[in-house]
XYZ file of N, CA and C in Angstrom:
351
model
N 134.982 118.324 107.191
C 136.337 118.820 107.185
C 136.729 119.189 105.754
N 137.525 120.218 105.650
C 138.076 120.570 104.354
C 139.337 119.748 104.128
N 139.873 119.799 102.934
C 141.055 119.006 102.643
C 142.263 119.464 103.437
N 142.294 120.719 103.886
C 143.430 121.201 104.665
C 143.311 120.843 106.139
N 142.230 120.162 106.528
C 142.048 119.785 107.914
C 141.278 120.799 108.737
N 140.911 121.935 108.138
C 140.135 122.935 108.854
C 138.662 122.533 108.832
N 137.953 122.879 109.885
C 136.524 122.576 109.895
C 135.783 123.622 109.072
N 134.667 123.224 108.505
C 133.831 124.143 107.737
C 133.131 125.099 108.698
N 132.897 126.310 108.233
C 132.132 127.224 109.069
C 130.693 126.721 109.141
N 130.021 127.089 110.195
C 128.642 126.629 110.388
C 127.755 126.997 109.213
N 127.929 128.195 108.658
C 127.042 128.641 107.577
C 127.236 127.839 106.296
N 128.353 127.115 106.167
C 128.598 126.281 104.984
C 127.973 124.897 105.096
N 127.457 124.576 106.265
C 126.911 123.252 106.508
C 125.400 123.247 106.309
N 124.807 122.085 106.325
C 123.366 121.918 106.160
C 122.814 121.181 107.371
N 121.654 121.617 107.831
C 121.002 120.927 108.942
C 120.660 119.506 108.520
N 120.816 118.586 109.451
C 120.470 117.190 109.184
C 119.302 116.807 110.089
N 118.391 115.975 109.597
C 117.240 115.599 110.412
C 117.663 114.990 111.746
N 116.969 115.368 112.792
C 117.248 114.844 114.128
C 116.014 114.102 114.614
N 116.185 112.837 114.940
C 115.052 112.064 115.438
C 115.262 111.671 116.892
N 116.109 112.428 117.584
C 116.380 112.113 118.978
C 117.502 111.102 119.087
N 117.726 110.638 120.308
C 118.749 109.641 120.515
C 120.161 110.192 120.626
N 120.322 111.493 120.448
C 121.633 112.119 120.629
C 121.513 113.103 121.787
N 122.578 113.287 122.539
C 122.486 114.222 123.662
C 122.495 115.672 123.185
N 121.858 116.528 123.956
C 121.919 117.968 123.688
C 123.352 118.433 123.911
N 123.713 119.523 123.271
C 125.049 120.087 123.454
C 125.252 120.526 124.897
N 126.456 120.386 125.369
C 126.797 120.897 126.691
C 126.970 122.411 126.603
N 127.036 123.075 127.735
C 127.268 124.520 127.743
C 128.587 124.855 127.031
N 129.629 124.074 127.284
C 130.917 124.332 126.642
C 130.824 124.189 125.123
N 130.128 123.163 124.666
C 129.942 122.989 123.219
C 129.132 124.139 122.635
N 128.077 124.547 123.334
C 127.259 125.671 122.872
C 128.083 126.954 122.825
N 128.916 127.172 123.827
C 129.768 128.365 123.846
C 130.760 128.367 122.685
N 131.264 127.194 122.321
C 132.175 127.094 121.176
C 131.452 127.488 119.897
N 130.245 126.992 119.717
C 129.480 127.295 118.496
C 129.006 128.744 118.456
N 128.583 129.283 119.581
C 128.048 130.653 119.567
C 129.139 131.661 119.205
N 130.387 131.296 119.424
C 131.495 132.183 119.068
C 131.561 132.437 117.558
N 130.964 131.547 116.754
C 130.946 131.714 115.299
C 129.791 132.592 114.812
N 128.884 132.945 115.713
C 127.684 133.691 115.334
C 127.832 135.177 115.630
N 126.884 135.939 115.120
C 126.796 137.350 115.474
C 126.714 137.471 116.990
N 127.298 138.527 117.522
C 127.273 138.726 118.975
C 125.878 139.024 119.499
N 124.901 139.188 118.609
C 123.521 139.442 119.025
C 122.790 138.175 119.480
N 123.341 137.007 119.181
C 122.737 135.753 119.635
C 123.046 135.552 121.105
N 122.070 135.012 121.841
C 122.210 134.781 123.275
C 121.817 133.347 123.622
N 122.524 132.777 124.584
C 122.129 131.491 125.160
C 121.311 131.768 126.407
N 120.297 130.947 126.660
C 119.560 131.106 127.914
C 120.416 130.579 129.071
N 119.925 130.747 130.288
C 120.702 130.423 131.490
C 121.143 128.963 131.542
N 120.342 128.056 130.968
C 120.658 126.632 131.002
C 121.338 126.133 129.726
N 121.644 127.046 128.792
C 122.224 126.687 127.491
C 121.346 125.679 126.756
N 120.019 125.869 126.872
C 119.058 124.987 126.208
C 118.376 125.672 125.020
N 118.544 127.013 124.910
C 117.895 127.759 123.845
C 118.825 128.871 123.381
N 118.782 129.109 122.086
C 119.540 130.162 121.438
C 118.533 131.173 120.907
N 118.747 132.456 121.164
C 117.760 133.441 120.723
C 118.433 134.711 120.220
N 117.679 135.441 119.411
C 118.136 136.735 118.903
C 116.925 137.638 118.720
N 117.116 138.896 119.092
C 116.081 139.921 118.957
C 116.534 140.906 117.889
N 115.693 141.121 116.888
C 115.953 142.090 115.829
C 115.021 143.278 116.022
N 115.521 144.492 115.802
C 114.702 145.707 115.891
C 114.654 146.393 114.535
N 113.486 146.919 114.217
C 113.281 147.633 112.956
C 112.454 148.875 113.215
N 112.452 149.774 112.239
C 111.558 150.936 112.293
C 110.408 150.642 111.337
N 109.390 150.026 111.853
C 108.231 149.726 111.027
C 107.875 148.256 111.029
N 106.790 147.966 110.343
C 106.242 146.613 110.304
C 106.755 145.815 109.110
N 106.933 146.487 107.958
C 107.271 145.772 106.725
C 108.585 145.014 106.850
N 109.635 145.653 107.365
C 110.930 144.974 107.470
C 110.861 143.794 108.441
N 110.093 143.940 109.498
C 109.916 142.819 110.423
C 109.227 141.657 109.707
N 108.242 141.960 108.906
C 107.532 140.927 108.152
C 108.463 140.252 107.158
N 109.307 141.052 106.492
C 110.253 140.470 105.533
C 111.198 139.496 106.223
N 111.705 139.872 107.405
C 112.616 138.979 108.119
C 111.887 137.724 108.604
N 110.669 137.881 109.090
C 109.897 136.707 109.520
C 109.688 135.751 108.343
N 109.413 136.292 107.170
C 109.259 135.457 105.976
C 110.577 134.813 105.568
N 111.689 135.529 105.721
C 112.997 134.958 105.437
C 113.277 133.791 106.382
N 112.915 133.960 107.645
C 113.077 132.868 108.628
C 112.248 131.652 108.222
N 111.036 131.882 107.753
C 110.178 130.778 107.313
C 110.789 130.067 106.114
N 111.304 130.837 105.170
C 111.946 130.247 103.996
C 113.159 129.412 104.402
N 114.019 129.972 105.272
C 115.216 129.268 105.713
C 114.850 127.998 106.480
N 113.823 128.071 107.305
C 113.365 126.896 108.050
C 112.933 125.792 107.095
N 112.190 126.166 106.074
C 111.729 125.187 105.102
C 112.907 124.606 104.325
N 113.849 125.457 103.936
C 115.013 125.006 103.179
C 115.873 124.044 103.997
N 116.046 124.318 105.282
C 116.929 123.526 106.123
C 116.223 122.382 106.850
N 114.907 122.394 106.857
C 114.176 121.367 107.587
C 114.388 121.490 109.085
N 114.651 122.699 109.540
C 114.881 122.967 110.966
C 114.118 124.240 111.299
N 113.247 124.168 112.283
C 112.227 125.199 112.459
C 112.322 125.907 113.797
N 112.709 127.197 113.768
C 112.765 127.985 115.001
C 111.369 128.478 115.378
N 111.266 129.013 116.575
C 110.070 129.750 116.958
C 110.333 131.200 116.582
N 109.445 131.778 115.788
C 109.609 133.150 115.318
C 108.369 133.932 115.703
N 108.577 135.055 116.374
C 107.462 135.965 116.650
C 107.875 137.337 116.155
N 106.885 138.087 115.665
C 107.199 139.409 115.134
C 106.000 140.321 115.260
N 106.285 141.588 115.159
C 105.259 142.621 115.197
C 105.884 143.922 114.726
N 105.224 145.014 115.012
C 105.730 146.303 114.573
C 107.099 146.547 115.206
N 108.134 146.561 114.375
C 109.460 146.933 114.817
C 110.321 145.842 115.422
N 109.890 144.591 115.411
C 110.729 143.557 116.020
C 110.465 142.175 115.425
N 111.501 141.338 115.541
C 111.397 139.900 115.271
C 112.210 139.206 116.356
N 111.628 138.207 116.978
C 112.327 137.375 117.952
C 112.446 135.966 117.381
N 113.661 135.451 117.389
C 113.937 134.110 116.888
C 114.476 133.284 118.044
N 113.886 132.115 118.259
C 114.335 131.206 119.318
C 114.560 129.835 118.706
N 115.716 129.262 119.009
C 116.089 127.952 118.479
C 116.357 126.971 119.606
N 115.824 125.785 119.461
C 116.125 124.644 120.308
C 115.713 123.406 119.513
N 116.277 122.280 119.831
C 115.902 121.042 119.150
C 115.013 120.258 120.101
N 113.724 120.315 119.845
C 112.734 119.738 120.751
C 112.937 118.234 120.964
N 113.366 117.515 119.908
C 113.518 116.061 120.005
C 114.541 115.637 121.051
N 115.498 116.525 121.357
C 116.532 116.165 122.325
C 116.476 117.031 123.582
N 115.526 117.945 123.628
C 115.343 118.764 124.819
C 116.467 119.748 125.081
N 117.061 120.260 124.020
C 118.139 121.233 124.170
C 118.680 121.641 122.818
N 119.885 122.156 122.823
C 120.492 122.630 121.585
C 121.243 121.527 120.863
N 121.157 121.563 119.549
C 121.940 120.677 118.700
C 122.774 121.547 117.768
N 123.668 120.921 117.059
C 124.472 121.648 116.090
C 123.580 122.303 115.038
N 122.446 121.677 114.704
C 121.525 122.250 113.725
C 121.077 123.659 114.111
N 120.861 123.902 115.390
C 120.428 125.226 115.828
C 121.472 126.279 115.467
N 122.725 125.946 115.643
C 123.797 126.887 115.347
C 124.035 127.023 113.845
N 123.872 125.945 113.106
C 123.969 126.013 111.648
C 122.888 126.945 111.123
N 121.666 126.769 111.603
C 120.553 127.601 111.144
C 120.818 129.068 111.484
N 121.273 129.337 112.693
C 121.553 130.719 113.117
C 122.664 131.329 112.249
N 123.694 130.554 111.940
C 124.787 131.055 111.113
C 124.290 131.398 109.710
N 123.386 130.583 109.176
C 122.826 130.856 107.862
C 121.981 132.136 107.896
N 121.223 132.340 108.972
C 120.455 133.579 109.084
C 121.397 134.777 109.200
N 122.471 134.638 109.967
C 123.470 135.711 110.043
C 123.987 136.072 108.659
N 124.299 135.055 107.889
C 124.846 135.276 106.545
C 123.823 136.005 105.667
N 122.558 135.634 105.766
C 121.514 136.260 104.949
C 121.177 137.681 105.376
N 121.439 138.008 106.629
C 121.069 139.333 107.140
C 122.273 140.261 107.312
N 123.456 139.798 106.922
C 124.678 140.620 107.096
C 124.678 141.823 106.169
């Protein structure tokens, strides 16, 4: 919380290690968090995974984004599934330890949004 009582935006926060023992976010909680992200992010049907598809013209830009995702994952200690090839990058987030989405997934996505804006 900030001193004025407002909550910090997701991109201002840092992922915290998750060792399980906490429940996955509910669909309502996930919907609240996804509202802070780019509209390109999607929840799967069960609200267990957050994903985004990026399109590019060529291979180099896709590679650069995949490397940016790797850097961000290392920096935050939170690791998405990233696949890429000529003209695309797919990013999928879930917290495996809890079998669904955690706040960390949305923090990580918000940070990627900020870096790619």
